[in-house]
Tab-separated table of C-alpha atoms in Angstrom:
chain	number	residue	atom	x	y	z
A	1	UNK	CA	0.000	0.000	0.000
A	2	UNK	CA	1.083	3.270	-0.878
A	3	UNK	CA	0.794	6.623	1.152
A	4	UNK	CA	0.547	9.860	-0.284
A	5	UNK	CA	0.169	12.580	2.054
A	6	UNK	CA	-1.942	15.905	1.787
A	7	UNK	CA	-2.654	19.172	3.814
A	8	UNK	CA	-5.365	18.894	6.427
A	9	UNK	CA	-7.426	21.227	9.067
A	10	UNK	CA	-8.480	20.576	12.430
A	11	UNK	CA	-11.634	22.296	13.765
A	12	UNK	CA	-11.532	22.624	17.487
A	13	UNK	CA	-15.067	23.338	19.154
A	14	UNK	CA	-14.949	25.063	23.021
A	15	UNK	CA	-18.018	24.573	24.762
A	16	UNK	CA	-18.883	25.532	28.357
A	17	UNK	CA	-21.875	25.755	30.563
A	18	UNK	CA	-22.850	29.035	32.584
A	19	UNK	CA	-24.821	26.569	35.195
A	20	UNK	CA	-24.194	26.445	38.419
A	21	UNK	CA	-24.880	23.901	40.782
A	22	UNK	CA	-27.270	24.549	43.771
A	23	UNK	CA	-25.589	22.449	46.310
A	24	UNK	CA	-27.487	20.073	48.225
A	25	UNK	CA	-28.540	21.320	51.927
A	26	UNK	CA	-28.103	19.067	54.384
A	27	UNK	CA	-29.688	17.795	57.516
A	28	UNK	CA	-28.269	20.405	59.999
A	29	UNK	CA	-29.097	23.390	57.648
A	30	UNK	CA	-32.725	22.342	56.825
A	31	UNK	CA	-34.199	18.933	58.184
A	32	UNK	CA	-37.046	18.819	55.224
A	33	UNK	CA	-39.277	17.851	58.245
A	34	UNK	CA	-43.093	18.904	58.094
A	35	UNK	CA	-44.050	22.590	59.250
A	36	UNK	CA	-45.698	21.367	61.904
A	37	UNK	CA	-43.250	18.937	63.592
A	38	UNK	CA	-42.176	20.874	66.682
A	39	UNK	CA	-45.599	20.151	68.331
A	40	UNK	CA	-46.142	16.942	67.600
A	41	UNK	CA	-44.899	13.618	69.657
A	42	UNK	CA	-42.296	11.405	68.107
A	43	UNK	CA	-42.210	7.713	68.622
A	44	UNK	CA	-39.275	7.776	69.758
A	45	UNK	CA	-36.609	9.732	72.686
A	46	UNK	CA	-33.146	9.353	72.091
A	47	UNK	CA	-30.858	11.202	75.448
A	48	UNK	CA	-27.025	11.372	75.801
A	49	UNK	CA	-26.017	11.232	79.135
A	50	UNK	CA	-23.750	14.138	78.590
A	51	UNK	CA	-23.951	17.938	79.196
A	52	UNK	CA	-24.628	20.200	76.641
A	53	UNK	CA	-21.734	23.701	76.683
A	54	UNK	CA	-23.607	26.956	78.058
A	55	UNK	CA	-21.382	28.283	75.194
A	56	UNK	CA	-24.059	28.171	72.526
A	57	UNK	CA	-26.180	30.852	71.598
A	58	UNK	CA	-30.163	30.809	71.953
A	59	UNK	CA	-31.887	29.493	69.097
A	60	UNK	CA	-28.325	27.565	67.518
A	61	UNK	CA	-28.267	24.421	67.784
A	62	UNK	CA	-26.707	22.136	71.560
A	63	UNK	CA	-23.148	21.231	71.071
A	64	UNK	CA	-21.458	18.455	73.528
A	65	UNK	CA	-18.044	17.154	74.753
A	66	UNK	CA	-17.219	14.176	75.128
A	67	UNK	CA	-13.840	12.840	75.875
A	68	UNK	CA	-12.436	9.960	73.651
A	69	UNK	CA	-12.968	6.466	74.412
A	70	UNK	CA	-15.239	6.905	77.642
A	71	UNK	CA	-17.930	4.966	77.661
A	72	UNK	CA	-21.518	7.324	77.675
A	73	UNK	CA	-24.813	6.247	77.986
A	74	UNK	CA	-28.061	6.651	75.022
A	75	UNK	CA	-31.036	6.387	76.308
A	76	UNK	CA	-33.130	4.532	73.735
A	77	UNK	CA	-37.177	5.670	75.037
A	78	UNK	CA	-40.868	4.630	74.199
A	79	UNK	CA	-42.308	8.219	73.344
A	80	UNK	CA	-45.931	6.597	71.563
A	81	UNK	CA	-49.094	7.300	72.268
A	82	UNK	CA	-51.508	4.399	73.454
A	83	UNK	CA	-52.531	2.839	70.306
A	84	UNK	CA	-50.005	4.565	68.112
A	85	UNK	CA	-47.788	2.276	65.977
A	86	UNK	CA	-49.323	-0.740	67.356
A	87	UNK	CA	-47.446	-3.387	64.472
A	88	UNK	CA	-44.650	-2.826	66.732
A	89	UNK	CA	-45.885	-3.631	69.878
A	90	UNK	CA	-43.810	-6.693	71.305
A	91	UNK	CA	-41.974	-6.880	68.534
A	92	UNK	CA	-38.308	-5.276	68.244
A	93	UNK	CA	-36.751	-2.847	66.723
A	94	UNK	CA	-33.830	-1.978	64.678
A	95	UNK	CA	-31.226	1.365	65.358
A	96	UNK	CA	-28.423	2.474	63.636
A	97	UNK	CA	-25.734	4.818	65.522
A	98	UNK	CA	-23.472	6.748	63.416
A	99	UNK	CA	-20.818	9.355	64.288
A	100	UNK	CA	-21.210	11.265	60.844
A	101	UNK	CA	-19.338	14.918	60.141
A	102	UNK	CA	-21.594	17.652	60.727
A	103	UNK	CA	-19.520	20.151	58.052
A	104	UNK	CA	-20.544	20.106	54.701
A	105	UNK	CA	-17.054	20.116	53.690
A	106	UNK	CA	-15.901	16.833	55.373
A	107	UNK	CA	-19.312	15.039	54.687
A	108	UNK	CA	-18.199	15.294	50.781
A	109	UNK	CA	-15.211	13.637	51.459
A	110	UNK	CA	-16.283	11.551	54.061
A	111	UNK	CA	-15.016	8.426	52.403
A	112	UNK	CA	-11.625	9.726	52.063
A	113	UNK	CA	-11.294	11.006	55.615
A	114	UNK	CA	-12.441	7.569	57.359
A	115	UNK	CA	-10.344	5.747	54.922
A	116	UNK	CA	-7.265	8.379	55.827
A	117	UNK	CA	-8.644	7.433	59.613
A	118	UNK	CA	-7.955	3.622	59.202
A	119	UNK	CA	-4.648	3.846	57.529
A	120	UNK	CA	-3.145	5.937	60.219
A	121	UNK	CA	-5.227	3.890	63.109
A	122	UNK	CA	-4.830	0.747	61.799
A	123	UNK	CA	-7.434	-2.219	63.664
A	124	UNK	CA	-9.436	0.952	65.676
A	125	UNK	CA	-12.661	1.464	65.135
A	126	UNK	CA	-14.331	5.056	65.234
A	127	UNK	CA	-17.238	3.743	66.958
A	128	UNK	CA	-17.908	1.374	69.500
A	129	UNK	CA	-20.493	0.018	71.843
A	130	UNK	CA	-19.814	-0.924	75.270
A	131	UNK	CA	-21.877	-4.065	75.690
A	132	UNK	CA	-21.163	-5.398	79.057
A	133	UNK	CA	-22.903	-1.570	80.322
A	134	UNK	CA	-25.456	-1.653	78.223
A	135	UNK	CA	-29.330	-2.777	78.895
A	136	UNK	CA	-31.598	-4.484	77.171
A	137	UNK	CA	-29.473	-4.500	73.416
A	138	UNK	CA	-29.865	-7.218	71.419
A	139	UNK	CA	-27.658	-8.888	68.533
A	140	UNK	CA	-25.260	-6.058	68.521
A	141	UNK	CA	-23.167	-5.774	65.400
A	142	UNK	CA	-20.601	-3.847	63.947
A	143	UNK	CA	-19.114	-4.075	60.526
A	144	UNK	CA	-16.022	-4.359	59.927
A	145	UNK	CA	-16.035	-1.952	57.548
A	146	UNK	CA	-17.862	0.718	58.482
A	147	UNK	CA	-15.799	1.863	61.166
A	148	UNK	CA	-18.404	4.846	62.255
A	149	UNK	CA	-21.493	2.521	62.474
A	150	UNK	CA	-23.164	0.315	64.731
A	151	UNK	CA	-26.391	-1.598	64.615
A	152	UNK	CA	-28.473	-3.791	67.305
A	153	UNK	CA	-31.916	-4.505	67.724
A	154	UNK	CA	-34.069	-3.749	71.078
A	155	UNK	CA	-37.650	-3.582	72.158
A	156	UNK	CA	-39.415	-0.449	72.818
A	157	UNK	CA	-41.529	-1.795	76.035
A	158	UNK	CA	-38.430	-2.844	77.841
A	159	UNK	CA	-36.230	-0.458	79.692
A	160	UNK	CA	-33.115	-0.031	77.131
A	161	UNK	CA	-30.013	2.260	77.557
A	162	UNK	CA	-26.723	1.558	74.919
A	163	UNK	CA	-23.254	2.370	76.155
A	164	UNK	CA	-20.518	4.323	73.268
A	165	UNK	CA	-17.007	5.092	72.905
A	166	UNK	CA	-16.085	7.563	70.070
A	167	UNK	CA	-12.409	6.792	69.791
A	168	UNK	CA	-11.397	9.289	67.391
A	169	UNK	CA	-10.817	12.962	68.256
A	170	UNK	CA	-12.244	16.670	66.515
A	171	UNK	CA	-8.900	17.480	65.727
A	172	UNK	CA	-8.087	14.119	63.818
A	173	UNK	CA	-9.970	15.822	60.462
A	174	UNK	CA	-8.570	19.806	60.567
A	175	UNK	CA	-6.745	20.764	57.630
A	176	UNK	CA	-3.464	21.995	58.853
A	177	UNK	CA	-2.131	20.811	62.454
A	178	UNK	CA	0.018	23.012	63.685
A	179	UNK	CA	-1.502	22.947	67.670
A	180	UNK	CA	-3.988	24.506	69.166
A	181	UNK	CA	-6.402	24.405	66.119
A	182	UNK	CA	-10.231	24.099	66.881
A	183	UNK	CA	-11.302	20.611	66.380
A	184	UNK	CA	-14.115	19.858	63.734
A	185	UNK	CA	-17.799	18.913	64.862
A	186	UNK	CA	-19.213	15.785	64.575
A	187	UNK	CA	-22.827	14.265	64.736
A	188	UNK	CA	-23.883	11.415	66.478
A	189	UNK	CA	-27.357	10.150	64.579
A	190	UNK	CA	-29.480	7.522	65.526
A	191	UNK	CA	-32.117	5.871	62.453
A	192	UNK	CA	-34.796	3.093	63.763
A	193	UNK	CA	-36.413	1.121	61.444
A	194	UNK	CA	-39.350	-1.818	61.847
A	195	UNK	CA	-39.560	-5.136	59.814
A	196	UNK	CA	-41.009	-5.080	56.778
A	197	UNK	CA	-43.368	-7.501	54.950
A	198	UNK	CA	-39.759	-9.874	54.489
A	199	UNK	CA	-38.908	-9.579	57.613
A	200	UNK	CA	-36.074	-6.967	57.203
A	201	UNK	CA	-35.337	-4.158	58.900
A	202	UNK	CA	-35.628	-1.494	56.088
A	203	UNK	CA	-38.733	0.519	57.327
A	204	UNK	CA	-38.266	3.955	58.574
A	205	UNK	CA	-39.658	4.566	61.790
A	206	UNK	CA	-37.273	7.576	63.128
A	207	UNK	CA	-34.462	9.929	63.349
A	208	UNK	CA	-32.445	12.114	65.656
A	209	UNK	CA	-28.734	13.509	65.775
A	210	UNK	CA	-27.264	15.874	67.811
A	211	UNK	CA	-23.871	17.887	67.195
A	212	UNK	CA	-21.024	16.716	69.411
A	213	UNK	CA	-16.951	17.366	69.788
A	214	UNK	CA	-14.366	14.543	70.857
A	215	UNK	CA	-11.248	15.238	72.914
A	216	UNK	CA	-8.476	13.159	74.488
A	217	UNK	CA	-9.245	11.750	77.683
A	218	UNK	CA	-10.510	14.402	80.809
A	219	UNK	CA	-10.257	16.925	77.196
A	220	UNK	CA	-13.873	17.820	77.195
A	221	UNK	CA	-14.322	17.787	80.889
A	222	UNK	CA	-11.604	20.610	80.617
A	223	UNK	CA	-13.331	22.887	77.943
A	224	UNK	CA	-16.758	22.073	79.739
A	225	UNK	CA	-15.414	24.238	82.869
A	226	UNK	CA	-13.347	26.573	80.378
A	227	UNK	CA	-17.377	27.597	78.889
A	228	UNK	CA	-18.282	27.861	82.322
A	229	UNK	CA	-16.182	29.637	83.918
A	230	UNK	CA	-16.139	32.421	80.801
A	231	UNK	CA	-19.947	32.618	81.078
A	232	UNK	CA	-19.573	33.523	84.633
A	233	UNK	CA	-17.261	36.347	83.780
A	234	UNK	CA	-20.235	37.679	81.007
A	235	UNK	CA	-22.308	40.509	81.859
A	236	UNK	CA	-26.059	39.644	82.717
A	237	UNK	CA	-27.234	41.155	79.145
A	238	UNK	CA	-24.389	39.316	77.715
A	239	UNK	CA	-26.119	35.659	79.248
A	240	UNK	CA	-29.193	36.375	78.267
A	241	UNK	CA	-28.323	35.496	74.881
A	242	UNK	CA	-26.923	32.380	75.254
A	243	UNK	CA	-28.333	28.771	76.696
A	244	UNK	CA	-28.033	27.211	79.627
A	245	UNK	CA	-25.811	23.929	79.982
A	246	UNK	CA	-28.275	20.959	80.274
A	247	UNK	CA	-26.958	17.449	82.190
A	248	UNK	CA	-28.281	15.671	79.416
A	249	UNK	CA	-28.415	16.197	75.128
A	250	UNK	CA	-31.939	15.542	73.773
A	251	UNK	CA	-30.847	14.361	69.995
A	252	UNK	CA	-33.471	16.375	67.666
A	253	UNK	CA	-35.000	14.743	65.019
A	254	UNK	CA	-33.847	14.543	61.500
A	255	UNK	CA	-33.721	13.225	58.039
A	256	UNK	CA	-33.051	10.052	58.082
A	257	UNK	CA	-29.464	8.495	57.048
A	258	UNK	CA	-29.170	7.493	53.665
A	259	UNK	CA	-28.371	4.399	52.461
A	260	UNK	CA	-26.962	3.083	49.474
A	261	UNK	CA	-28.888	-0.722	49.949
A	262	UNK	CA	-31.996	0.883	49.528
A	263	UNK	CA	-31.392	1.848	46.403
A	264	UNK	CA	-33.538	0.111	43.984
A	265	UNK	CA	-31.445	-2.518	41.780
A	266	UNK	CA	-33.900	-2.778	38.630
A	267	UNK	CA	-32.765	-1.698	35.347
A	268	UNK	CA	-33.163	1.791	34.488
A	269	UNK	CA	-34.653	3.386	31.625
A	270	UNK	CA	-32.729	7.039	32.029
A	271	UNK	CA	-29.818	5.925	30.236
A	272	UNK	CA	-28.437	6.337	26.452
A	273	UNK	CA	-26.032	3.530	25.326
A	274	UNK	CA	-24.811	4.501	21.975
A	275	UNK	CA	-22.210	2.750	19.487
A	276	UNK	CA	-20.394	4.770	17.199
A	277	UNK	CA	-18.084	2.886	14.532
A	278	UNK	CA	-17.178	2.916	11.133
A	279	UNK	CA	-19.663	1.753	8.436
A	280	UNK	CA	-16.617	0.504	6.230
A	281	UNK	CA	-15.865	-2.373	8.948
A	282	UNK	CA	-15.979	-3.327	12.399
A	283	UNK	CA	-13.466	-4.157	14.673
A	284	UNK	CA	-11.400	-0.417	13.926
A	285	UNK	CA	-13.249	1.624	16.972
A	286	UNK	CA	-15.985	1.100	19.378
A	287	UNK	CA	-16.274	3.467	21.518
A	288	UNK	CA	-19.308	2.271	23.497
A	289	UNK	CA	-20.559	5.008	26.335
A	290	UNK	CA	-23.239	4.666	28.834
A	291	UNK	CA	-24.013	8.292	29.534
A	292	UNK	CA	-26.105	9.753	31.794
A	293	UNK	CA	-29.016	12.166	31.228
A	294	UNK	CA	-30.118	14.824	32.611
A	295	UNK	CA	-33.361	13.387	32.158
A	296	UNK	CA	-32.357	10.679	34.664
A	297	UNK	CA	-34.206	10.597	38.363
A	298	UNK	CA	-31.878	10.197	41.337
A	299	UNK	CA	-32.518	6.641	41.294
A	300	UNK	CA	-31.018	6.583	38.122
A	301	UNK	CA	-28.157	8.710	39.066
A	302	UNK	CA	-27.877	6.079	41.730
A	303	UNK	CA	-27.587	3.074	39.373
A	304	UNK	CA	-24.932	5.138	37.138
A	305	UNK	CA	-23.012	5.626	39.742
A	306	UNK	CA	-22.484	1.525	40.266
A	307	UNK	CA	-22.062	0.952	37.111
A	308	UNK	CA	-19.292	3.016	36.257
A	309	UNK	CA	-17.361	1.957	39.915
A	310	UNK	CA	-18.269	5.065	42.012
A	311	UNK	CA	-20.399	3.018	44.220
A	312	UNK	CA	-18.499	4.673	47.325
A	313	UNK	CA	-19.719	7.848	46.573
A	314	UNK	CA	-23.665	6.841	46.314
A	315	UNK	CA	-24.407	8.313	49.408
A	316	UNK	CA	-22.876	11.579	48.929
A	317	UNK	CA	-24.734	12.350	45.629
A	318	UNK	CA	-28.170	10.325	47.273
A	319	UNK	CA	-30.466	12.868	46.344
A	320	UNK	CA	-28.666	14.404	43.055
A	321	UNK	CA	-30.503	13.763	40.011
A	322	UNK	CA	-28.838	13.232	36.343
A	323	UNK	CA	-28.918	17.156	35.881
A	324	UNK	CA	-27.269	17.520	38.818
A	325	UNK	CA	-24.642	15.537	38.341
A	326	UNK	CA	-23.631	16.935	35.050
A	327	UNK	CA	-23.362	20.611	36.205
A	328	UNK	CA	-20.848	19.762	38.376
A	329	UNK	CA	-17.652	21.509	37.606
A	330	UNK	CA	-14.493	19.784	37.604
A	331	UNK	CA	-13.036	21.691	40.614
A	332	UNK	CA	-16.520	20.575	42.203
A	333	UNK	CA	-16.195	16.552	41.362
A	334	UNK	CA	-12.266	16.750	42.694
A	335	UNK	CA	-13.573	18.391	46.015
A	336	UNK	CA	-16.301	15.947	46.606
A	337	UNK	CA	-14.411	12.774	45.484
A	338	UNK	CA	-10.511	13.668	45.568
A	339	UNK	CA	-8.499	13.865	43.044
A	340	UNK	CA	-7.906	10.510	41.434
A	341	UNK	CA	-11.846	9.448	41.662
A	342	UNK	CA	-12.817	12.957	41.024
A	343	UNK	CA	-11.162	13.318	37.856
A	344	UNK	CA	-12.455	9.545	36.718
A	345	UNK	CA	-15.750	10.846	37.487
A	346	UNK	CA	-16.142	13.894	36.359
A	347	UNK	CA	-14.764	12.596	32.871
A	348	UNK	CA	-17.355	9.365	32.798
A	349	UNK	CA	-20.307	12.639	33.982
A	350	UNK	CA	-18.537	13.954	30.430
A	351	UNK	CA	-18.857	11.138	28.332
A	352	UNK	CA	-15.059	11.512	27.797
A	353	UNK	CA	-13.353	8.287	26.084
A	354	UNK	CA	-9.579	7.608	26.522
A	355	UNK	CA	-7.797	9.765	23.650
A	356	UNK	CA	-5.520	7.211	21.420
A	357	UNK	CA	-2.168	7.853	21.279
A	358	UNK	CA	-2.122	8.347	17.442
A	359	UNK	CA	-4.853	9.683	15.177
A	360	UNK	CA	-4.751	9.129	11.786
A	361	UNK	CA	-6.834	10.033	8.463
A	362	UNK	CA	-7.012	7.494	5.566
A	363	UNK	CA	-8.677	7.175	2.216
A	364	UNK	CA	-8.890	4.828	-0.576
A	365	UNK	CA	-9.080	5.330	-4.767
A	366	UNK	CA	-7.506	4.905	-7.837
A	367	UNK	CA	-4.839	7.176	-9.191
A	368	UNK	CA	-7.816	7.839	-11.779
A	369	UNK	CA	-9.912	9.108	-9.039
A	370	UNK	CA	-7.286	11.290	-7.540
A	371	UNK	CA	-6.853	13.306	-10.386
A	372	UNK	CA	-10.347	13.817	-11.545
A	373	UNK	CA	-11.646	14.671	-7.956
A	374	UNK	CA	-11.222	17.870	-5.825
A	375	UNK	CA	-9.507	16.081	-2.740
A	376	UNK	CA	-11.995	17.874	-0.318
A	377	UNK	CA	-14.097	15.522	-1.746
A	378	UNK	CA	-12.760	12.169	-0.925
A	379	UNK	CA	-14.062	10.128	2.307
A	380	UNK	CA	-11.773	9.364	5.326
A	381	UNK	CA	-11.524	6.730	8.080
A	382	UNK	CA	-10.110	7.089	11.463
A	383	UNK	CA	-7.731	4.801	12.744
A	384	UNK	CA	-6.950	4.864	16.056
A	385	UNK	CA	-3.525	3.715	17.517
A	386	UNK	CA	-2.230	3.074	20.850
A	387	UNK	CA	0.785	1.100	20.752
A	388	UNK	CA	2.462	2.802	17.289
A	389	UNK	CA	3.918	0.029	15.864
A	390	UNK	CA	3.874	-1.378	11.810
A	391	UNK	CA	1.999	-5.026	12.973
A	392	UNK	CA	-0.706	-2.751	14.734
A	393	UNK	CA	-1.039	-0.509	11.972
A	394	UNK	CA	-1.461	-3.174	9.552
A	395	UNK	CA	-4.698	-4.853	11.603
A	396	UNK	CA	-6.334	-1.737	11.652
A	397	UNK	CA	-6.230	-1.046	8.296
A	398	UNK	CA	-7.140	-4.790	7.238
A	399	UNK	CA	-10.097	-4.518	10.081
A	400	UNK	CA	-11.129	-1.143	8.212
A	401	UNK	CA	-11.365	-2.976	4.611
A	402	UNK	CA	-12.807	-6.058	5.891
A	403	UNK	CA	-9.293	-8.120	5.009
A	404	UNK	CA	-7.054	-10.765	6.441
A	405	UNK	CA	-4.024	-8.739	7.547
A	406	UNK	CA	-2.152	-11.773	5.808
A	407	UNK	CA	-3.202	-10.101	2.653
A	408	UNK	CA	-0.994	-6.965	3.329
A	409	UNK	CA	2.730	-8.157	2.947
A	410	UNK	CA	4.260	-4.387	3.407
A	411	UNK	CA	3.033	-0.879	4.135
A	412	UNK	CA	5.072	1.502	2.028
A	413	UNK	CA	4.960	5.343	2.668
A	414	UNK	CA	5.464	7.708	-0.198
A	415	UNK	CA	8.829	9.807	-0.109
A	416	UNK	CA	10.715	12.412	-2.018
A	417	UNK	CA	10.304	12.026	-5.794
A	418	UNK	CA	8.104	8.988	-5.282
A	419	UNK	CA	10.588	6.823	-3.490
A	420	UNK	CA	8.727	4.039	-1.005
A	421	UNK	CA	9.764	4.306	2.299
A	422	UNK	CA	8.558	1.419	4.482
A	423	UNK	CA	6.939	1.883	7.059
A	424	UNK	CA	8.624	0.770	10.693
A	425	UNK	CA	7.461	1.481	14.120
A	426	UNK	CA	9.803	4.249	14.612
A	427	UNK	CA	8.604	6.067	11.216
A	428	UNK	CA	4.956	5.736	13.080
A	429	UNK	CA	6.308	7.213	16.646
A	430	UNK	CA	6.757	10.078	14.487
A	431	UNK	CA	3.927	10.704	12.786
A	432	UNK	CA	1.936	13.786	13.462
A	433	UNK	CA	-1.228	13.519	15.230
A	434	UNK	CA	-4.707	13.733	12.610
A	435	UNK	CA	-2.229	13.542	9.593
A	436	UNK	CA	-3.684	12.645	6.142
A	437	UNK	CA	-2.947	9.607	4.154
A	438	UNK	CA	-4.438	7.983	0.497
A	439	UNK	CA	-3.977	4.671	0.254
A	440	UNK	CA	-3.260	2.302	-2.839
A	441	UNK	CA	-2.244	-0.726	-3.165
A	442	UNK	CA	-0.117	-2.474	-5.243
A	443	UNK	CA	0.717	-6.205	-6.220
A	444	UNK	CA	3.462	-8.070	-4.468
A	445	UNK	CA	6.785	-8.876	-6.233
């Protein structure tokens, strides 16, 4: 085969999107709960046995101390009214206890903090219960891997009180450590559920958190009298305008906690799977996509998301529907996800497939042709390269004509006054990129 090379243009096209994203709120900036939720009774009480700081302005919400490791006490409480929820009378229950970030920044990355948590602490767990203290628990569990999350089940007739030990400290997740930096808040959160119809705890029943701090050992008992003693020193105007410390923390209710198994599993019709290759043949390039609409619901988004390997990230984008996802900025994606996952998922959100190594242009007629045709007339074919090398080049080019690559003894490139040059790996390492080539072929001597 002969090449003979000709002038080309590329067209570049820059597009952009003025969007920008409305970022989801979370639970401690709006709980979504109904207008009318601060009079009525919940089901359920959940108390910390541990005072709140007098610290905290009126109207914001209770923050508490606790000190690392020590063992404090929930108290898990019947709040229904007689006759209210009666399918759960004798039967049990099922609560989840999570120490969760309360910033929005660190719940984005959550998975990369806890993950940074276990590599520097490995064989700790940021969560535990205390079981011999504890009253009237049942089947306590706690996974392996999920290090800020514990689970048992526990009926709500019976006098029951669970026992926890937070083992990592505020100060674990700040940015830069240099001493003396304010530790971050967290938020303890319990979610109860009943059994459904199968006998599985997946119901929602309800949810409370409350916003706490962790410290080393006698830490918070330390900063407890620090509040107290600097409230004392306040004028009387100046008190006024902040709470009083309460023995006990009352966790408020809340949305519940999302969870990625209760995502729905059945195929979903929000997606667009498109196959673009060449007419001539196939076999040169198939770049098959699975993109997601904007079209697509969050349970959609939700089933994208584990297809394309970002299943550790469900959570954080629960609620975000296809749109959502795809006016996400890059900077945005790399914040949320880090870098490495970021990048991987903001290009999959983009529908971006690998770029080959080598592009190149080719196109088939006679010498007859060539000379009676203007030459921005004559069809080309892609062919896509990766590993630059002669054997390579001479597959794609029998895949593009529907040939055995048997067929093609040598591939010749046209040089100075018509000489053949073949063609070796090294002449293809330097090709340019989106170069132009006309093939013909010749018989073998």
């Amino acid at each position: 085969l002969n090449f003979w090379q000709f002038t080309y243009c590329v067209f570049v096209l820059s597009l952009f999107s003025s969007d920008v994203l409305a970022l989801p709120i979370f639970k401690q900036e709006e709980s979504n709960l109904p207008p009318d939720s601060d009079n009525k009774i919940l089901p359920f009480q959940y108390v910390l046995c541990a005072a709140t700081s007098p610290a905290v302005k009126l109207h914001d919400e209770t923050l508490t101390y606790l000190n690392q490791g020590q063992s404090y006490e929930i108290r898990m409480l019947d709040n229904r009214k007689i006759g209210e929820l009666p399918e759960i009378t004798g039967k049990m229950v099922k609560s989840i206890i999570r120490v969760v970030f309360h910033d929005r920044r660190l719940q984005y990355t959550e998975h990369q903090q806890l993950e940074g948590w276990r590599w520097n602490r490995p064989g700790d767990r940021i969560l535990d219960l205390d079981i011999p203290m504890s009253v009237g628990i049942i089947d306590p569990r706690a996974n392996p891997t999920q290090l800020n999350t514990v689970e048992f089940l526990w009926d709500p007739s019976k006098r029951t009180s669970v026992f926890i030990q937070v083992h990592c400290i505020s100060t674990e997740f700040t940015m830069r450590k240099h001493g003396g930096e304010k530790g971050v808040p967290f938020r303890i959160q319990i979610d109860t559920f009943k059994e459904n119809e199968s006998e599985e705890y997946t119901e929602h029943l309800h949810s409370a958190s409350c916003q706490v701090k962790v410290f080393k050992p006698k830490g918070a008992d330390r900063k407890q009298k620090t509040d107290r003693e600097k409230m004392e020193k306040r004028a009387p105007q100046e008190k006024e305008k902040y709470q009083p410390s309460y023995e006990t923390t009352i966790l408020t209710e809340c949305s519940p906690w999302p969870e990625v198994t209760y995502v729905n599993n059945s195929p979903s019709p929000g997606f667009n799977s498109t196959h673009n290759s060449f007419p001539v043949a196939e076999g040169i390039f198939h770049p098959v996509s699975t993109n997601l609409l904007p079209t697509a619901t969050p349970q959609d988004a939700q089933q994208w998301l584990h297809r394309n390997r970002f299943s550790p990230f469900c959570r954080l984008f629960t609620n975000f529907s296809g749109a959502d996802l795809l006016k996400l900025t890059r900077e945005d994606v790399i914040q949320i996800c880090g870098p490495a996952d970021g990048i991987r998922l903001f290009n999959a959100l983009k529908g971006r497939v690998v770029r080959p190594r080598l592009t190149i242009y080719v196109c088939q007629e006679s010498q007859q042709a060539r000379e009676q045709q203007p030459k921005h007339e004559n069809v080309y074919h892609a062919i896509y390269l990766e590993e630059l090398t002669a054997s390579e080049l001479t597959e794609k080019i029998a895949q593009l004509f529907n040939i055995s690559p048997r067929q093609i003894n040598q591939i010749f490139k046209q040089g100075p006054t018509g000489i053949h040059v073949l063609v070796s790996d090294e002449m293809i390492q330097n090709f340019q990129d989106e170069v132009c080539f006309v093939l013909d072929t010749m018989k073998g001597i």
